[in-house]
GROMACS .gro file of C-alpha atoms in nm:
model
  196
    1MET     CA    1   1.025  -0.957   1.458
    2SER     CA    2   0.990  -0.676   1.709
    3SER     CA    3   0.677  -0.525   1.857
    4ILE     CA    4   0.683  -0.242   1.600
    5PHE     CA    5   0.657  -0.489   1.313
    6THR     CA    6   0.351  -0.683   1.422
    7ASN     CA    7   0.138  -0.892   1.190
    8VAL     CA    8   0.398  -0.916   0.915
    9PRO     CA    9   0.239  -0.990   0.578
   10GLN     CA   10   0.249  -1.338   0.435
   11GLY     CA   11   0.578  -1.400   0.257
   12PHE     CA   12   0.761  -1.123   0.444
   13ASN     CA   13   1.037  -1.350   0.579
   14LEU     CA   14   1.102  -1.491   0.232
   15ALA     CA   15   1.114  -1.135   0.098
   16VAL     CA   16   1.377  -1.051   0.363
   17GLU     CA   17   1.589  -1.341   0.237
   18VAL     CA   18   1.561  -1.198  -0.115
   19LEU     CA   19   1.643  -0.847   0.012
   20ASN     CA   20   1.958  -0.994   0.167
   21SER     CA   21   2.058  -1.141  -0.170
   22LEU     CA   22   2.000  -0.825  -0.376
   23PRO     CA   23   2.293  -0.623  -0.505
   24GLN     CA   24   2.318  -0.310  -0.288
   25ASP     CA   25   2.266  -0.069  -0.578
   26ILE     CA   26   1.936  -0.235  -0.678
   27LEU     CA   27   1.820  -0.247  -0.316
   28ALA     CA   28   1.906   0.122  -0.267
   29GLU     CA   29   1.713   0.222  -0.580
   30MET     CA   30   1.411   0.015  -0.472
   31CYS     CA   31   1.418   0.174  -0.125
   32GLN     CA   32   1.437   0.522  -0.281
   33ASP     CA   33   1.140   0.438  -0.505
   34VAL     CA   34   0.937   0.318  -0.206
   35ALA     CA   35   1.018   0.641  -0.020
   36ALA     CA   36   0.914   0.843  -0.327
   37PHE     CA   37   0.592   0.641  -0.358
   38LEU     CA   38   0.505   0.700   0.009
   39GLN     CA   39   0.561   1.074  -0.045
   40TYR     CA   40   0.332   1.068  -0.351
   41LYS     CA   41   0.619   1.164  -0.581
   42ILE     CA   42   0.557   0.861  -0.804
   43ALA     CA   43   0.223   0.693  -0.872
   44LEU     CA   44   0.341   0.337  -0.932
   45PHE     CA   45   0.648   0.127  -0.867
   46PRO     CA   46   0.851   0.057  -1.183
   47VAL     CA   47   0.795  -0.318  -1.137
   48GLU     CA   48   0.885  -0.427  -1.490
   49GLN     CA   49   1.216  -0.236  -1.480
   50TYR     CA   50   1.316  -0.406  -1.155
   51GLN     CA   51   1.191  -0.745  -1.268
   52LYS     CA   52   1.444  -0.723  -1.553
   53CYS     CA   53   1.717  -0.618  -1.306
   54LEU     CA   54   1.635  -0.920  -1.089
   55GLN     CA   55   1.647  -1.151  -1.390
   56ASN     CA   56   1.985  -1.007  -1.489
   57ALA     CA   57   2.108  -1.071  -1.134
   58GLU     CA   58   1.970  -1.427  -1.165
   59ILE     CA   59   1.717  -1.373  -0.886
   60SER     CA   60   1.384  -1.538  -0.961
   61TYR     CA   61   1.152  -1.350  -0.729
   62ASP     CA   62   0.859  -1.116  -0.789
   63ALA     CA   63   0.970  -0.752  -0.765
   64LYS     CA   64   0.620  -0.656  -0.642
   65LEU     CA   65   0.673  -0.863  -0.328
   66ILE     CA   66   1.005  -0.694  -0.260
   67PHE     CA   67   0.838  -0.353  -0.292
   68ASN     CA   68   0.565  -0.471  -0.054
   69ALA     CA   69   0.823  -0.577   0.207
   70ILE     CA   70   1.012  -0.246   0.187
   71SER     CA   71   0.684  -0.053   0.198
   72TYR     CA   72   0.578  -0.246   0.506
   73ILE     CA   73   0.905  -0.162   0.683
   74PHE     CA   74   0.890   0.207   0.593
   75ARG     CA   75   0.518   0.243   0.677
   76CYS     CA   76   0.559   0.080   1.019
   77ALA     CA   77   0.868   0.288   1.092
   78ALA     CA   78   0.692   0.609   0.982
   79LYS     CA   79   0.384   0.531   1.187
   80ALA     CA   80   0.602   0.469   1.497
   81LYS     CA   81   0.820   0.772   1.406
   82LEU     CA   82   1.133   0.565   1.450
   83PRO     CA   83   1.472   0.733   1.433
   84THR     CA   84   1.726   0.552   1.217
   85ASP     CA   85   1.912   0.380   1.500
   86LYS     CA   86   1.588   0.250   1.652
   87LEU     CA   87   1.469   0.119   1.314
   88ILE     CA   88   1.794  -0.071   1.260
   89THR     CA   89   1.783  -0.208   1.617
   90GLU     CA   90   1.424  -0.326   1.562
   91LEU     CA   91   1.519  -0.498   1.236
   92LYS     CA   92   1.833  -0.655   1.386
   93SER     CA   93   1.623  -0.811   1.662
   94SER     CA   94   1.482  -1.059   1.410
   95LEU     CA   95   1.834  -1.197   1.340
   96CYS     CA   96   1.754  -1.252   0.972
   97TRP     CA   97   1.910  -0.938   0.824
   98LYS     CA   98   2.253  -0.907   0.666
   99ASP     CA   99   2.462  -0.609   0.775
  100SER     CA  100   2.495  -0.495   0.412
  101THR     CA  101   2.115  -0.491   0.370
  102LEU     CA  102   2.069  -0.300   0.695
  103ALA     CA  103   2.334  -0.051   0.584
  104VAL     CA  104   2.130   0.031   0.272
  105ILE     CA  105   1.805   0.065   0.470
  106LYS     CA  106   1.988   0.282   0.724
  107HIS     CA  107   2.125   0.510   0.451
  108VAL     CA  108   1.783   0.558   0.287
  109TRP     CA  109   1.604   0.606   0.620
  110ASN     CA  110   1.865   0.868   0.719
  111ASP     CA  111   1.773   1.060   0.402
  112GLN     CA  112   1.398   1.002   0.392
  113GLY     CA  113   1.287   0.900   0.742
  114LYS     CA  114   1.217   1.248   0.878
  115ILE     CA  115   1.000   1.331   0.577
  116LEU     CA  116   0.812   1.000   0.602
  117CYS     CA  117   0.756   1.053   0.976
  118SER     CA  118   0.609   1.400   0.925
  119SER     CA  119   0.261   1.440   1.068
  120ASP     CA  120   0.090   1.498   0.731
  121LEU     CA  121   0.231   1.180   0.582
  122VAL     CA  122   0.158   0.966   0.887
  123GLN     CA  123  -0.204   1.082   0.869
  124THR     CA  124  -0.232   0.967   0.510
  125LEU     CA  125  -0.068   0.634   0.592
  126ASN     CA  126  -0.337   0.565   0.852
  127VAL     CA  127  -0.656   0.594   0.649
  128GLY     CA  128  -0.889   0.351   0.820
  129GLN     CA  129  -1.038   0.037   0.679
  130LEU     CA  130  -1.333  -0.063   0.462
  131LEU     CA  131  -1.550  -0.296   0.670
  132ASP     CA  132  -1.848  -0.375   0.451
  133MET     CA  133  -2.030  -0.269   0.136
  134LYS     CA  134  -2.389  -0.366   0.062
  135TRP     CA  135  -2.585  -0.274  -0.246
  136LYS     CA  136  -2.927  -0.327  -0.396
  137LEU     CA  137  -3.092  -0.270  -0.730
  138SER     CA  138  -3.418  -0.075  -0.720
  139VAL     CA  139  -3.656   0.083  -0.966
  140GLY     CA  140  -3.794   0.433  -0.922
  141VAL     CA  141  -4.157   0.400  -1.029
  142SER     CA  142  -4.259   0.766  -1.014
  143SER     CA  143  -4.150   1.100  -0.878
  144SER     CA  144  -4.305   1.438  -0.804
  145THR     CA  145  -4.211   1.553  -1.154
  146CYS     CA  146  -4.269   1.233  -1.353
  147ARG     CA  147  -4.562   0.994  -1.313
  148SER     CA  148  -4.410   0.697  -1.498
  149LEU     CA  149  -4.040   0.716  -1.415
  150ASN     CA  150  -3.954   0.342  -1.426
  151SER     CA  151  -3.583   0.414  -1.384
  152PRO     CA  152  -3.344   0.158  -1.229
  153TYR     CA  153  -3.080   0.271  -0.978
  154ILE     CA  154  -2.827   0.120  -0.737
  155THR     CA  155  -2.825   0.203  -0.365
  156ALA     CA  156  -2.493   0.137  -0.187
  157LEU     CA  157  -2.432   0.127   0.189
  158VAL     CA  158  -2.064   0.149   0.290
  159SER     CA  159  -1.928   0.087   0.641
  160ALA     CA  160  -1.571   0.194   0.715
  161THR     CA  161  -1.353   0.301   1.004
  162ASP     CA  162  -1.191   0.641   1.021
  163PRO     CA  163  -0.821   0.671   1.128
  164SER     CA  164  -0.926   0.683   1.494
  165GLY     CA  165  -1.117   0.353   1.461
  166ALA     CA  166  -1.472   0.492   1.478
  167VAL     CA  167  -1.717   0.316   1.243
  168LEU     CA  168  -1.882   0.537   0.981
  169THR     CA  169  -2.170   0.432   0.756
  170LYS     CA  170  -2.255   0.622   0.437
  171SER     CA  171  -2.510   0.556   0.165
  172PHE     CA  172  -2.540   0.681  -0.190
  173GLU     CA  173  -2.741   0.615  -0.506
  174MET     CA  174  -2.616   0.571  -0.862
  175THR     CA  175  -2.779   0.536  -1.199
  176ILE     CA  176  -2.689   0.225  -1.398
  177GLY     CA  177  -2.441   0.432  -1.604
  178GLU     CA  178  -2.278   0.571  -1.290
  179PHE     CA  179  -2.262   0.222  -1.142
  180LYS     CA  180  -2.087   0.085  -1.454
  181LYS     CA  181  -1.829   0.366  -1.429
  182PHE     CA  182  -1.789   0.297  -1.054
  183ALA     CA  183  -1.738  -0.075  -1.119
  184ALA     CA  184  -1.476  -0.001  -1.388
  185GLN     CA  185  -1.290   0.227  -1.145
  186MET     CA  186  -1.297  -0.045  -0.878
  187ARG     CA  187  -1.147  -0.294  -1.126
  188GLU     CA  188  -0.877  -0.037  -1.212
  189ILE     CA  189  -0.800   0.013  -0.841
  190ALA     CA  190  -0.779  -0.364  -0.792
  191SER     CA  191  -0.533  -0.400  -1.080
  192VAL     CA  192  -0.315  -0.118  -0.939
  193LEU     CA  193  -0.319  -0.279  -0.594
  194GLU     CA  194  -0.197  -0.604  -0.747
  195THR     CA  195   0.115  -0.424  -0.871
  196VAL     CA  196   0.188  -0.257  -0.538
   0.00000   0.00000   0.00000
């Protein structure tokens, strides 16, 4: 794979083989859905719908992994602001793509590439990285307004990078109720990420 597509995710090459075996109409629809997702036009990929399409085409592969591969291609291309011809040249350099698959990607990138390469979208694609999160359980014994407070709370310390790579550290406190809501939201985020 070329220098633009560095650190390909695990299973990417197998996903490319599956992309090469997909009927062109299904591949085109999946590419359009990825472009819509990256533009925040849809919240989730219609995984179940495509899983049925794959079963009907007698392809036993997880649709989520296909979406991940297409997303990876489009995100890398948007970040590098690749024109269509350059994207296709970069993909061809790996020698594992069928011409029919590249034709579909080329068609979708011709339609959506300029939008995905826009400065606002590239900024949102490069959001930094969570480095560490530490927490501790404490009990507030008293305060200036209450002598016997005895109230438990959670203190969280989060370290993350911003898009430029600088490390930021933030702390915050939560009541037990707020922490339970936070934990439920984290589980919900994790389940959504599993489908992407």
